[in-house]
Amino acid sequence: MNPLTTTRIVYFSPTHTSEKIARAVGEGIGMPRRIETDLTFDESSSPIEIKNELTILAAPVYGGRVAPAALKRMKRLKGNGSPAILLAVYGNRDYEDALIELHDAAVSLGFTPLSAGAFVGEHSYSTPELPIAEGRPDETDLQKARDFGKESLQKWERIAAVAPLKVKGNIPYKELPPSRPACPTCTDNCFVCGECVDACPTHAIRIADDGSRIETDMNLCIKCCACVKACPNRARTFFSPFAAILHEKFNTRREPEVFF
Ligand SMILES: Cc1cc2nc3c(=O)[nH]c(=O)nc-3n(C[C@H](O)[C@H](O)[C@H](O)COP(=O)(O)O)c2cc1C
Ligand code: SF4
Ligand code: SF4
């Protein structure tokens, strides 16, 4: 295929695991020119035109599907036929229909899927008390991501045309359960530093007008736990009944899966 010189790394990644894997894939590709498009906080709708760039699209898995906020933010992208490497990042339970959904979204945005991978990141609900895929991606994951990037570029250089990419997943996609509004809360250890406000991708958190406390709009909260992980004082907590089950049942290490 025609030689490419630019890698575009696009991600939505509240707790940074999708970001780390996307960057490692970019490193493996090794092109001198890399552009990063971080959609985590980006609520703009003006189009981003992507032309002749090997594009990495990375998003977390929420409920076996692509995180809805990621899909919403990716709508700005105009692929113009650019080849895309798709990455679904999940918390060691399962990614179910997320990769196929990301594939279909990429096609509808005008990308040509070249390869895809499901990688594991520390679960958003993981805590030191109830770890779930704690510390992932680790060095082994990142090396696999670099190798995957290198092999994806080799595929591009080897082929004359891109054949339709087959990835794991079902159509119709898994139905999402109705969303129940909930959000993390602050303990008495909160000293209103505002770190969590800056970490929130949906602007659900604010400091109260009198500066005495943190307020959260649970209707805006996507339960990503970025605020919990960003709090320097461990004063932000999210109670999910799933955390104990995930900790107990999904403690066997899952490895990345890739599709060419
Ligand atoms: C609301 C929500 C739903 C999630 N659903 C799943 C899931 O279905 N399967 C899974 O393995 N992990 C699930 N996770 C965990 C995330 O996919 C995982 O932590 C991912 O690494 C987060 O990506 P980020 O660090 O880029 O934000 C979920 C996390 C959240 C917040
Ligand atoms: S980051 Fe932690 S300590 Fe700082 S305002 Fe938020 S909850 Fe409070
Ligand atoms: S308030 Fe909700 S959306 Fe905002 S960072 Fe915390 S968990 Fe994520």
PDB file of C-alpha atoms and ligand atoms in Angstrom:
ATOM      1  CA  MET A   1       0.000   0.000   0.000  1.00  0.00           C
ATOM      2  CA  ASN A   2       1.085   3.638  -0.356  1.00  0.00           C
ATOM      3  CA  PRO A   3       3.782   4.581   2.159  1.00  0.00           C
ATOM      4  CA  LEU A   4       2.563   6.505   5.212  1.00  0.00           C
ATOM      5  CA  THR A   5       4.663   8.801   7.361  1.00  0.00           C
ATOM      6  CA  THR A   6       2.276   9.863  10.134  1.00  0.00           C
ATOM      7  CA  THR A   7       0.659   7.982  12.997  1.00  0.00           C
ATOM      8  CA  ARG A   8      -2.399   9.552  14.606  1.00  0.00           C
ATOM      9  CA  ILE A   9      -3.112   8.301  18.137  1.00  0.00           C
ATOM     10  CA  VAL A  10      -6.722   8.941  19.145  1.00  0.00           C
ATOM     11  CA  TYR A  11      -8.085   7.925  22.537  1.00  0.00           C
ATOM     12  CA  PHE A  12     -10.767   8.451  25.133  1.00  0.00           C
ATOM     13  CA  SER A  13      -9.230   7.294  28.391  1.00  0.00           C
ATOM     14  CA  PRO A  14     -10.424   8.592  31.782  1.00  0.00           C
ATOM     15  CA  THR A  15      -8.084   6.348  33.797  1.00  0.00           C
ATOM     16  CA  HIS A  16      -5.237   6.351  31.206  1.00  0.00           C
ATOM     17  CA  THR A  17      -5.015   2.621  30.415  1.00  0.00           C
ATOM     18  CA  SER A  18      -6.343   2.967  26.835  1.00  0.00           C
ATOM     19  CA  GLU A  19      -3.977   5.917  26.417  1.00  0.00           C
ATOM     20  CA  LYS A  20      -0.956   3.850  27.549  1.00  0.00           C
ATOM     21  CA  ILE A  21      -1.767   0.985  25.201  1.00  0.00           C
ATOM     22  CA  ALA A  22      -2.461   3.312  22.263  1.00  0.00           C
ATOM     23  CA  ARG A  23       0.889   5.030  22.814  1.00  0.00           C
ATOM     24  CA  ALA A  24       2.719   1.697  22.990  1.00  0.00           C
ATOM     25  CA  VAL A  25       1.124   0.652  19.674  1.00  0.00           C
ATOM     26  CA  GLY A  26       2.293   3.989  18.244  1.00  0.00           C
ATOM     27  CA  GLU A  27       5.829   3.345  19.515  1.00  0.00           C
ATOM     28  CA  GLY A  28       5.806  -0.070  17.843  1.00  0.00           C
ATOM     29  CA  ILE A  29       4.793   1.503  14.530  1.00  0.00           C
ATOM     30  CA  GLY A  30       7.785   3.778  14.966  1.00  0.00           C
ATOM     31  CA  MET A  31       6.932   6.516  12.466  1.00  0.00           C
ATOM     32  CA  PRO A  32       8.880   9.741  12.983  1.00  0.00           C
ATOM     33  CA  ARG A  33       5.709  11.864  12.979  1.00  0.00           C
ATOM     34  CA  ARG A  34       3.113  11.129  15.675  1.00  0.00           C
ATOM     35  CA  ILE A  35       0.041  13.237  16.395  1.00  0.00           C
ATOM     36  CA  GLU A  36      -2.028  12.678  19.548  1.00  0.00           C
ATOM     37  CA  THR A  37      -5.722  13.468  19.740  1.00  0.00           C
ATOM     38  CA  ASP A  38      -6.941  13.090  23.318  1.00  0.00           C
ATOM     39  CA  LEU A  39     -10.744  13.061  23.264  1.00  0.00           C
ATOM     40  CA  THR A  40     -11.120  12.451  27.005  1.00  0.00           C
ATOM     41  CA  PHE A  41     -12.001  16.045  27.796  1.00  0.00           C
ATOM     42  CA  ASP A  42     -12.889  17.147  24.303  1.00  0.00           C
ATOM     43  CA  GLU A  43     -16.542  18.049  23.936  1.00  0.00           C
ATOM     44  CA  SER A  44     -16.154  19.969  20.686  1.00  0.00           C
ATOM     45  CA  SER A  45     -18.060  18.828  17.629  1.00  0.00           C
ATOM     46  CA  SER A  46     -15.977  20.520  14.927  1.00  0.00           C
ATOM     47  CA  PRO A  47     -14.625  17.945  12.464  1.00  0.00           C
ATOM     48  CA  ILE A  48     -11.091  16.559  12.623  1.00  0.00           C
ATOM     49  CA  GLU A  49     -10.003  15.637   9.103  1.00  0.00           C
ATOM     50  CA  ILE A  50      -7.596  12.691   8.986  1.00  0.00           C
ATOM     51  CA  LYS A  51      -5.946  11.928   5.650  1.00  0.00           C
ATOM     52  CA  ASN A  52      -3.278   9.331   4.877  1.00  0.00           C
ATOM     53  CA  GLU A  53      -2.458   8.801   8.553  1.00  0.00           C
ATOM     54  CA  LEU A  54      -2.153   5.384  10.181  1.00  0.00           C
ATOM     55  CA  THR A  55      -4.737   5.987  12.891  1.00  0.00           C
ATOM     56  CA  ILE A  56      -4.990   4.249  16.258  1.00  0.00           C
ATOM     57  CA  LEU A  57      -8.481   4.435  17.787  1.00  0.00           C
ATOM     58  CA  ALA A  58      -8.545   3.397  21.448  1.00  0.00           C
ATOM     59  CA  ALA A  59     -11.459   3.277  23.882  1.00  0.00           C
ATOM     60  CA  PRO A  60     -12.433   1.534  27.109  1.00  0.00           C
ATOM     61  CA  VAL A  61     -15.055  -1.202  27.347  1.00  0.00           C
ATOM     62  CA  TYR A  62     -18.094  -0.374  29.473  1.00  0.00           C
ATOM     63  CA  GLY A  63     -20.628  -3.180  29.916  1.00  0.00           C
ATOM     64  CA  GLY A  64     -19.193  -5.224  27.031  1.00  0.00           C
ATOM     65  CA  ARG A  65     -19.627  -2.296  24.638  1.00  0.00           C
ATOM     66  CA  VAL A  66     -17.535   0.743  23.708  1.00  0.00           C
ATOM     67  CA  ALA A  67     -17.844   3.450  26.390  1.00  0.00           C
ATOM     68  CA  PRO A  68     -20.685   5.618  25.010  1.00  0.00           C
ATOM     69  CA  ALA A  69     -18.785   8.833  25.722  1.00  0.00           C
ATOM     70  CA  ALA A  70     -15.906   7.565  23.553  1.00  0.00           C
ATOM     71  CA  LEU A  71     -18.204   6.865  20.611  1.00  0.00           C
ATOM     72  CA  LYS A  72     -19.819  10.256  21.016  1.00  0.00           C
ATOM     73  CA  ARG A  73     -16.484  12.070  20.957  1.00  0.00           C
ATOM     74  CA  MET A  74     -15.145  10.065  18.048  1.00  0.00           C
ATOM     75  CA  LYS A  75     -17.986  11.394  15.881  1.00  0.00           C
ATOM     76  CA  ARG A  76     -15.743  14.411  15.136  1.00  0.00           C
ATOM     77  CA  LEU A  77     -13.298  12.236  13.240  1.00  0.00           C
ATOM     78  CA  LYS A  78     -13.388  12.094   9.450  1.00  0.00           C
ATOM     79  CA  GLY A  79     -11.304   9.124   8.348  1.00  0.00           C
ATOM     80  CA  ASN A  80     -11.200   9.784   4.569  1.00  0.00           C
ATOM     81  CA  GLY A  81     -10.220   6.147   4.000  1.00  0.00           C
ATOM     82  CA  SER A  82      -7.221   6.234   6.388  1.00  0.00           C
ATOM     83  CA  PRO A  83      -6.211   2.825   7.758  1.00  0.00           C
ATOM     84  CA  ALA A  84      -7.204   2.303  11.388  1.00  0.00           C
ATOM     85  CA  ILE A  85      -5.881   0.130  14.200  1.00  0.00           C
ATOM     86  CA  LEU A  86      -8.702  -0.478  16.686  1.00  0.00           C
ATOM     87  CA  LEU A  87      -8.123  -0.978  20.399  1.00  0.00           C
ATOM     88  CA  ALA A  88     -10.723  -1.980  22.975  1.00  0.00           C
ATOM     89  CA  VAL A  89      -9.341  -1.900  26.513  1.00  0.00           C
ATOM     90  CA  TYR A  90     -11.159  -3.853  29.226  1.00  0.00           C
ATOM     91  CA  GLY A  91     -10.748  -4.656  32.893  1.00  0.00           C
ATOM     92  CA  ASN A  92     -10.006  -8.405  32.653  1.00  0.00           C
ATOM     93  CA  ARG A  93     -13.665  -9.483  32.682  1.00  0.00           C
ATOM     94  CA  ASP A  94     -14.575  -9.476  28.977  1.00  0.00           C
ATOM     95  CA  TYR A  95     -14.905  -7.164  26.003  1.00  0.00           C
ATOM     96  CA  GLU A  96     -17.866  -8.964  24.424  1.00  0.00           C
ATOM     97  CA  ASP A  97     -19.146  -6.778  21.526  1.00  0.00           C
ATOM     98  CA  ALA A  98     -16.940  -3.738  22.096  1.00  0.00           C
ATOM     99  CA  LEU A  99     -14.380  -4.482  19.395  1.00  0.00           C
ATOM    100  CA  ILE A 100     -16.963  -5.170  16.702  1.00  0.00           C
ATOM    101  CA  GLU A 101     -18.824  -2.030  17.744  1.00  0.00           C
ATOM    102  CA  LEU A 102     -15.596  -0.005  17.512  1.00  0.00           C
ATOM    103  CA  HIS A 103     -14.931  -1.588  14.111  1.00  0.00           C
ATOM    104  CA  ASP A 104     -18.376  -0.579  12.825  1.00  0.00           C
ATOM    105  CA  ALA A 105     -18.032   2.927  14.247  1.00  0.00           C
ATOM    106  CA  ALA A 106     -14.634   3.325  12.540  1.00  0.00           C
ATOM    107  CA  VAL A 107     -16.110   2.262   9.190  1.00  0.00           C
ATOM    108  CA  SER A 108     -18.984   4.705   9.552  1.00  0.00           C
ATOM    109  CA  LEU A 109     -16.460   7.481  10.274  1.00  0.00           C
ATOM    110  CA  GLY A 110     -14.696   6.711   6.989  1.00  0.00           C
ATOM    111  CA  PHE A 111     -11.738   4.635   8.258  1.00  0.00           C
ATOM    112  CA  THR A 112     -10.509   1.380   6.755  1.00  0.00           C
ATOM    113  CA  PRO A 113      -9.927  -1.081   9.624  1.00  0.00           C
ATOM    114  CA  LEU A 114      -6.476  -2.663   9.233  1.00  0.00           C
ATOM    115  CA  SER A 115      -6.097  -4.547  12.527  1.00  0.00           C
ATOM    116  CA  ALA A 116      -7.681  -4.699  15.967  1.00  0.00           C
ATOM    117  CA  GLY A 117      -6.763  -5.677  19.488  1.00  0.00           C
ATOM    118  CA  ALA A 118      -8.446  -6.233  22.833  1.00  0.00           C
ATOM    119  CA  PHE A 119      -6.047  -5.354  25.651  1.00  0.00           C
ATOM    120  CA  VAL A 120      -6.395  -5.395  29.429  1.00  0.00           C
ATOM    121  CA  GLY A 121      -6.192  -2.360  31.688  1.00  0.00           C
ATOM    122  CA  GLU A 122      -6.658  -2.026  35.429  1.00  0.00           C
ATOM    123  CA  HIS A 123     -10.385  -2.069  36.103  1.00  0.00           C
ATOM    124  CA  SER A 124     -11.915   1.322  36.850  1.00  0.00           C
ATOM    125  CA  TYR A 125     -13.415  -0.195  40.032  1.00  0.00           C
ATOM    126  CA  SER A 126     -10.100  -1.691  41.209  1.00  0.00           C
ATOM    127  CA  THR A 127      -8.968  -0.502  44.649  1.00  0.00           C
ATOM    128  CA  PRO A 128      -6.046  -1.624  46.839  1.00  0.00           C
ATOM    129  CA  GLU A 129      -8.602  -3.526  48.961  1.00  0.00           C
ATOM    130  CA  LEU A 130     -10.300  -5.199  45.970  1.00  0.00           C
ATOM    131  CA  PRO A 131      -7.740  -5.232  43.134  1.00  0.00           C
ATOM    132  CA  ILE A 132      -8.982  -6.099  39.631  1.00  0.00           C
ATOM    133  CA  ALA A 133      -6.263  -6.338  36.978  1.00  0.00           C
ATOM    134  CA  GLU A 134      -4.213  -4.028  39.200  1.00  0.00           C
ATOM    135  CA  GLY A 135      -1.284  -2.306  37.511  1.00  0.00           C
ATOM    136  CA  ARG A 136      -2.220  -3.309  33.984  1.00  0.00           C
ATOM    137  CA  PRO A 137      -1.135  -2.656  31.347  1.00  0.00           C
ATOM    138  CA  ASP A 138       2.193  -3.901  32.710  1.00  0.00           C
ATOM    139  CA  GLU A 139       5.455  -4.174  30.778  1.00  0.00           C
ATOM    140  CA  THR A 140       4.373  -7.487  29.197  1.00  0.00           C
ATOM    141  CA  ASP A 141       1.158  -5.893  27.908  1.00  0.00           C
ATOM    142  CA  LEU A 142       3.005  -2.862  26.610  1.00  0.00           C
ATOM    143  CA  GLN A 143       5.546  -5.008  24.773  1.00  0.00           C
ATOM    144  CA  LYS A 144       2.673  -6.931  23.155  1.00  0.00           C
ATOM    145  CA  ALA A 145       1.125  -3.607  22.174  1.00  0.00           C
ATOM    146  CA  ARG A 146       4.437  -2.464  20.590  1.00  0.00           C
ATOM    147  CA  ASP A 147       4.723  -5.773  18.700  1.00  0.00           C
ATOM    148  CA  PHE A 148       1.119  -5.409  17.545  1.00  0.00           C
ATOM    149  CA  GLY A 149       1.850  -1.912  16.237  1.00  0.00           C
ATOM    150  CA  LYS A 150       4.915  -3.172  14.346  1.00  0.00           C
ATOM    151  CA  GLU A 151       2.996  -6.098  12.828  1.00  0.00           C
ATOM    152  CA  SER A 152       0.129  -3.801  11.825  1.00  0.00           C
ATOM    153  CA  LEU A 153       2.530  -1.577   9.898  1.00  0.00           C
ATOM    154  CA  GLN A 154       4.137  -4.648   8.286  1.00  0.00           C
ATOM    155  CA  LYS A 155       0.693  -5.775   7.168  1.00  0.00           C
ATOM    156  CA  TRP A 156       0.057  -2.358   5.604  1.00  0.00           C
ATOM    157  CA  GLU A 157       3.402  -2.481   3.753  1.00  0.00           C
ATOM    158  CA  ARG A 158       2.861  -6.053   2.548  1.00  0.00           C
ATOM    159  CA  ILE A 159      -0.686  -5.915   1.148  1.00  0.00           C
ATOM    160  CA  ALA A 160      -1.983  -4.489  -2.112  1.00  0.00           C
ATOM    161  CA  ALA A 161      -5.518  -3.866  -0.799  1.00  0.00           C
ATOM    162  CA  VAL A 162      -7.168  -4.033   2.614  1.00  0.00           C
ATOM    163  CA  ALA A 163      -9.607  -6.934   2.932  1.00  0.00           C
ATOM    164  CA  PRO A 164     -12.561  -6.603   5.366  1.00  0.00           C
ATOM    165  CA  LEU A 165     -11.336  -7.182   8.922  1.00  0.00           C
ATOM    166  CA  LYS A 166     -13.036  -9.839  11.053  1.00  0.00           C
ATOM    167  CA  VAL A 167     -13.063  -9.294  14.813  1.00  0.00           C
ATOM    168  CA  LYS A 168     -14.723 -11.094  17.704  1.00  0.00           C
ATOM    169  CA  GLY A 169     -18.215  -9.979  18.728  1.00  0.00           C
ATOM    170  CA  ASN A 170     -21.901 -10.304  17.918  1.00  0.00           C
ATOM    171  CA  ILE A 171     -24.439  -8.356  15.914  1.00  0.00           C
ATOM    172  CA  PRO A 172     -26.832  -7.215  17.253  1.00  0.00           C
ATOM    173  CA  TYR A 173     -24.591  -5.982  20.063  1.00  0.00           C
ATOM    174  CA  LYS A 174     -25.223  -6.914  23.660  1.00  0.00           C
ATOM    175  CA  GLU A 175     -28.009  -4.803  25.110  1.00  0.00           C
ATOM    176  CA  LEU A 176     -26.934  -2.306  27.731  1.00  0.00           C
ATOM    177  CA  PRO A 177     -28.811  -2.452  31.033  1.00  0.00           C
ATOM    178  CA  PRO A 178     -30.712   0.746  31.879  1.00  0.00           C
ATOM    179  CA  SER A 179     -28.298   3.182  33.460  1.00  0.00           C
ATOM    180  CA  ARG A 180     -28.927   4.031  37.117  1.00  0.00           C
ATOM    181  CA  PRO A 181     -27.546   7.436  38.140  1.00  0.00           C
ATOM    182  CA  ALA A 182     -24.753   7.074  40.724  1.00  0.00           C
ATOM    183  CA  CYS A 183     -21.409   8.713  41.394  1.00  0.00           C
ATOM    184  CA  PRO A 184     -18.392   8.610  43.722  1.00  0.00           C
ATOM    185  CA  THR A 185     -18.573  10.487  46.994  1.00  0.00           C
ATOM    186  CA  CYS A 186     -16.002  12.239  49.208  1.00  0.00           C
ATOM    187  CA  THR A 187     -14.995  11.166  52.709  1.00  0.00           C
ATOM    188  CA  ASP A 188     -14.032  13.512  55.541  1.00  0.00           C
ATOM    189  CA  ASN A 189     -10.426  13.310  54.286  1.00  0.00           C
ATOM    190  CA  CYS A 190     -11.298  15.605  51.379  1.00  0.00           C
ATOM    191  CA  PHE A 191      -9.433  18.908  51.613  1.00  0.00           C
ATOM    192  CA  VAL A 192     -11.155  20.389  48.530  1.00  0.00           C
ATOM    193  CA  CYS A 193      -7.972  20.539  46.463  1.00  0.00           C
ATOM    194  CA  GLY A 194      -9.897  20.271  43.164  1.00  0.00           C
ATOM    195  CA  GLU A 195      -7.748  17.524  41.585  1.00  0.00           C
ATOM    196  CA  CYS A 196     -10.872  15.441  40.997  1.00  0.00           C
ATOM    197  CA  VAL A 197     -12.597  18.367  39.270  1.00  0.00           C
ATOM    198  CA  ASP A 198      -9.799  18.471  36.701  1.00  0.00           C
ATOM    199  CA  ALA A 199      -9.814  14.700  36.220  1.00  0.00           C
ATOM    200  CA  CYS A 200     -13.515  14.442  35.376  1.00  0.00           C
ATOM    201  CA  PRO A 201     -14.151  14.010  31.633  1.00  0.00           C
ATOM    202  CA  THR A 202     -17.800  15.075  31.835  1.00  0.00           C
ATOM    203  CA  HIS A 203     -17.494  18.114  34.138  1.00  0.00           C
ATOM    204  CA  ALA A 204     -19.723  16.415  36.679  1.00  0.00           C
ATOM    205  CA  ILE A 205     -17.715  17.717  39.659  1.00  0.00           C
ATOM    206  CA  ARG A 206     -17.479  21.249  41.021  1.00  0.00           C
ATOM    207  CA  ILE A 207     -16.321  22.997  44.151  1.00  0.00           C
ATOM    208  CA  ALA A 208     -19.322  24.395  46.058  1.00  0.00           C
ATOM    209  CA  ASP A 209     -19.707  28.173  45.869  1.00  0.00           C
ATOM    210  CA  ASP A 210     -18.589  28.622  49.489  1.00  0.00           C
ATOM    211  CA  GLY A 211     -15.490  26.478  48.793  1.00  0.00           C
ATOM    212  CA  SER A 212     -16.295  24.083  51.603  1.00  0.00           C
ATOM    213  CA  ARG A 213     -16.947  20.884  49.702  1.00  0.00           C
ATOM    214  CA  ILE A 214     -17.106  19.020  46.402  1.00  0.00           C
ATOM    215  CA  GLU A 215     -20.434  18.586  44.615  1.00  0.00           C
ATOM    216  CA  THR A 216     -21.101  15.952  41.954  1.00  0.00           C
ATOM    217  CA  ASP A 217     -23.926  15.868  39.419  1.00  0.00           C
ATOM    218  CA  MET A 218     -24.719  12.177  39.257  1.00  0.00           C
ATOM    219  CA  ASN A 219     -26.690  12.648  36.052  1.00  0.00           C
ATOM    220  CA  LEU A 220     -23.472  13.675  34.294  1.00  0.00           C
ATOM    221  CA  CYS A 221     -21.320  10.996  35.922  1.00  0.00           C
ATOM    222  CA  ILE A 222     -20.280   8.074  33.681  1.00  0.00           C
ATOM    223  CA  LYS A 223     -18.775   6.165  36.658  1.00  0.00           C
ATOM    224  CA  CYS A 224     -15.347   6.143  35.009  1.00  0.00           C
ATOM    225  CA  CYS A 225     -13.608   6.511  38.417  1.00  0.00           C
ATOM    226  CA  ALA A 226     -11.023   8.950  37.076  1.00  0.00           C
ATOM    227  CA  CYS A 227     -11.742  11.171  40.087  1.00  0.00           C
ATOM    228  CA  VAL A 228     -11.260   8.266  42.515  1.00  0.00           C
ATOM    229  CA  LYS A 229      -7.883   7.389  40.991  1.00  0.00           C
ATOM    230  CA  ALA A 230      -6.783  11.037  40.778  1.00  0.00           C
ATOM    231  CA  CYS A 231      -7.473  11.929  44.426  1.00  0.00           C
ATOM    232  CA  PRO A 232      -4.134  12.404  46.216  1.00  0.00           C
ATOM    233  CA  ASN A 233      -5.764  11.768  49.588  1.00  0.00           C
ATOM    234  CA  ARG A 234      -7.823   8.638  48.800  1.00  0.00           C
ATOM    235  CA  ALA A 235     -10.819  10.713  49.837  1.00  0.00           C
ATOM    236  CA  ARG A 236     -12.949   9.900  46.817  1.00  0.00           C
ATOM    237  CA  THR A 237     -14.698   6.540  46.785  1.00  0.00           C
ATOM    238  CA  PHE A 238     -17.168   4.761  44.573  1.00  0.00           C
ATOM    239  CA  PHE A 239     -19.230   1.932  45.915  1.00  0.00           C
ATOM    240  CA  SER A 240     -20.124  -0.589  43.227  1.00  0.00           C
ATOM    241  CA  PRO A 241     -21.663  -3.913  44.213  1.00  0.00           C
ATOM    242  CA  PHE A 242     -19.792  -5.384  41.215  1.00  0.00           C
ATOM    243  CA  ALA A 243     -16.312  -4.629  42.561  1.00  0.00           C
ATOM    244  CA  ALA A 244     -16.222  -7.573  45.000  1.00  0.00           C
ATOM    245  CA  ILE A 245     -17.627  -9.968  42.372  1.00  0.00           C
ATOM    246  CA  LEU A 246     -15.131  -8.808  39.747  1.00  0.00           C
ATOM    247  CA  HIS A 247     -12.280  -9.120  42.236  1.00  0.00           C
ATOM    248  CA  GLU A 248     -13.314 -12.649  43.148  1.00  0.00           C
ATOM    249  CA  LYS A 249     -14.364 -14.067  39.779  1.00  0.00           C
ATOM    250  CA  PHE A 250     -12.111 -12.400  37.244  1.00  0.00           C
ATOM    251  CA  ASN A 251      -8.718 -12.792  38.870  1.00  0.00           C
ATOM    252  CA  THR A 252      -7.259 -15.121  36.214  1.00  0.00           C
ATOM    253  CA  ARG A 253      -5.002 -13.049  34.013  1.00  0.00           C
ATOM    254  CA  ARG A 254      -6.347 -12.540  30.491  1.00  0.00           C
ATOM    255  CA  GLU A 255      -3.934 -11.786  27.681  1.00  0.00           C
ATOM    256  CA  PRO A 256      -4.291  -9.409  24.728  1.00  0.00           C
ATOM    257  CA  GLU A 257      -6.024 -10.765  21.599  1.00  0.00           C
ATOM    258  CA  VAL A 258      -5.233  -9.349  18.181  1.00  0.00           C
ATOM    259  CA  PHE A 259      -6.938  -9.592  14.790  1.00  0.00           C
ATOM    260  CA  PHE A 260      -5.419  -9.019  11.324  1.00  0.00           C
TER     261      PHE A 260
HETATM  262  C1  LIG B   1     -19.023   1.788  33.700  1.00  0.00           C
HETATM  263  C2  LIG B   1     -17.918   0.811  33.443  1.00  0.00           C
HETATM  264  C3  LIG B   1     -18.191  -0.402  32.846  1.00  0.00           C
HETATM  265  C4  LIG B   1     -17.151  -1.311  32.622  1.00  0.00           C
HETATM  266  N1  LIG B   1     -17.443  -2.497  31.989  1.00  0.00           N
HETATM  267  C5  LIG B   1     -16.452  -3.395  31.777  1.00  0.00           C
HETATM  268  C6  LIG B   1     -16.733  -4.639  31.124  1.00  0.00           C
HETATM  269  O1  LIG B   1     -17.829  -4.897  30.646  1.00  0.00           O
HETATM  270  N2  LIG B   1     -15.721  -5.546  31.025  1.00  0.00           N
HETATM  271  C7  LIG B   1     -14.481  -5.303  31.543  1.00  0.00           C
HETATM  272  O2  LIG B   1     -13.644  -6.202  31.488  1.00  0.00           O
HETATM  273  N3  LIG B   1     -14.161  -4.108  32.094  1.00  0.00           N
HETATM  274  C8  LIG B   1     -15.128  -3.149  32.211  1.00  0.00           C
HETATM  275  N4  LIG B   1     -14.816  -1.928  32.764  1.00  0.00           N
HETATM  276  C9  LIG B   1     -13.411  -1.614  33.081  1.00  0.00           C
HETATM  277  C10 LIG B   1     -12.728  -0.770  31.991  1.00  0.00           C
HETATM  278  O3  LIG B   1     -12.993  -1.294  30.721  1.00  0.00           O
HETATM  279  C11 LIG B   1     -11.209  -0.782  32.215  1.00  0.00           C
HETATM  280  O4  LIG B   1     -10.900  -0.390  33.510  1.00  0.00           O
HETATM  281  C12 LIG B   1     -10.451   0.100  31.231  1.00  0.00           C
HETATM  282  O5  LIG B   1      -9.085  -0.223  31.376  1.00  0.00           O
HETATM  283  C13 LIG B   1     -10.660   1.582  31.472  1.00  0.00           C
HETATM  284  O6  LIG B   1     -10.041   2.328  30.442  1.00  0.00           O
HETATM  285  P1  LIG B   1      -9.351   3.780  30.650  1.00  0.00           P
HETATM  286  O7  LIG B   1      -8.256   3.579  31.666  1.00  0.00           O
HETATM  287  O8  LIG B   1      -8.816   4.094  29.319  1.00  0.00           O
HETATM  288  O9  LIG B   1     -10.396   4.701  31.160  1.00  0.00           O
HETATM  289  C14 LIG B   1     -15.819  -1.003  33.007  1.00  0.00           C
HETATM  290  C15 LIG B   1     -15.561   0.235  33.603  1.00  0.00           C
HETATM  291  C16 LIG B   1     -16.594   1.138  33.823  1.00  0.00           C
HETATM  292  C17 LIG B   1     -16.269   2.462  34.443  1.00  0.00           C
HETATM  293  S1  SF4 B   2      -9.111  15.170  44.771  1.00  0.00           S
HETATM  294 FE1  SF4 B   2      -9.690  14.204  46.702  1.00  0.00          FE
HETATM  295  S2  SF4 B   2      -9.075  15.643  48.288  1.00  0.00           S
HETATM  296 FE2  SF4 B   2      -9.037  16.765  46.340  1.00  0.00          FE
HETATM  297  S3  SF4 B   2     -11.077  17.709  46.196  1.00  0.00           S
HETATM  298 FE3  SF4 B   2     -11.237  15.741  45.152  1.00  0.00          FE
HETATM  299  S4  SF4 B   2     -11.923  14.254  46.705  1.00  0.00           S
HETATM  300 FE4  SF4 B   2     -11.202  16.110  47.765  1.00  0.00          FE
HETATM  301  S1  SF4 B   3     -17.543  12.211  38.768  1.00  0.00           S
HETATM  302 FE1  SF4 B   3     -18.101  10.464  37.546  1.00  0.00          FE
HETATM  303  S2  SF4 B   3     -17.590  11.024  35.440  1.00  0.00           S
HETATM  304 FE2  SF4 B   3     -16.527  12.460  36.775  1.00  0.00          FE
HETATM  305  S3  SF4 B   3     -14.499  11.512  37.046  1.00  0.00           S
HETATM  306 FE3  SF4 B   3     -15.761  10.834  38.760  1.00  0.00          FE
HETATM  307  S4  SF4 B   3     -16.611   8.882  38.094  1.00  0.00           S
HETATM  308 FE4  SF4 B   3     -15.840   9.922  36.243  1.00  0.00          FE
END
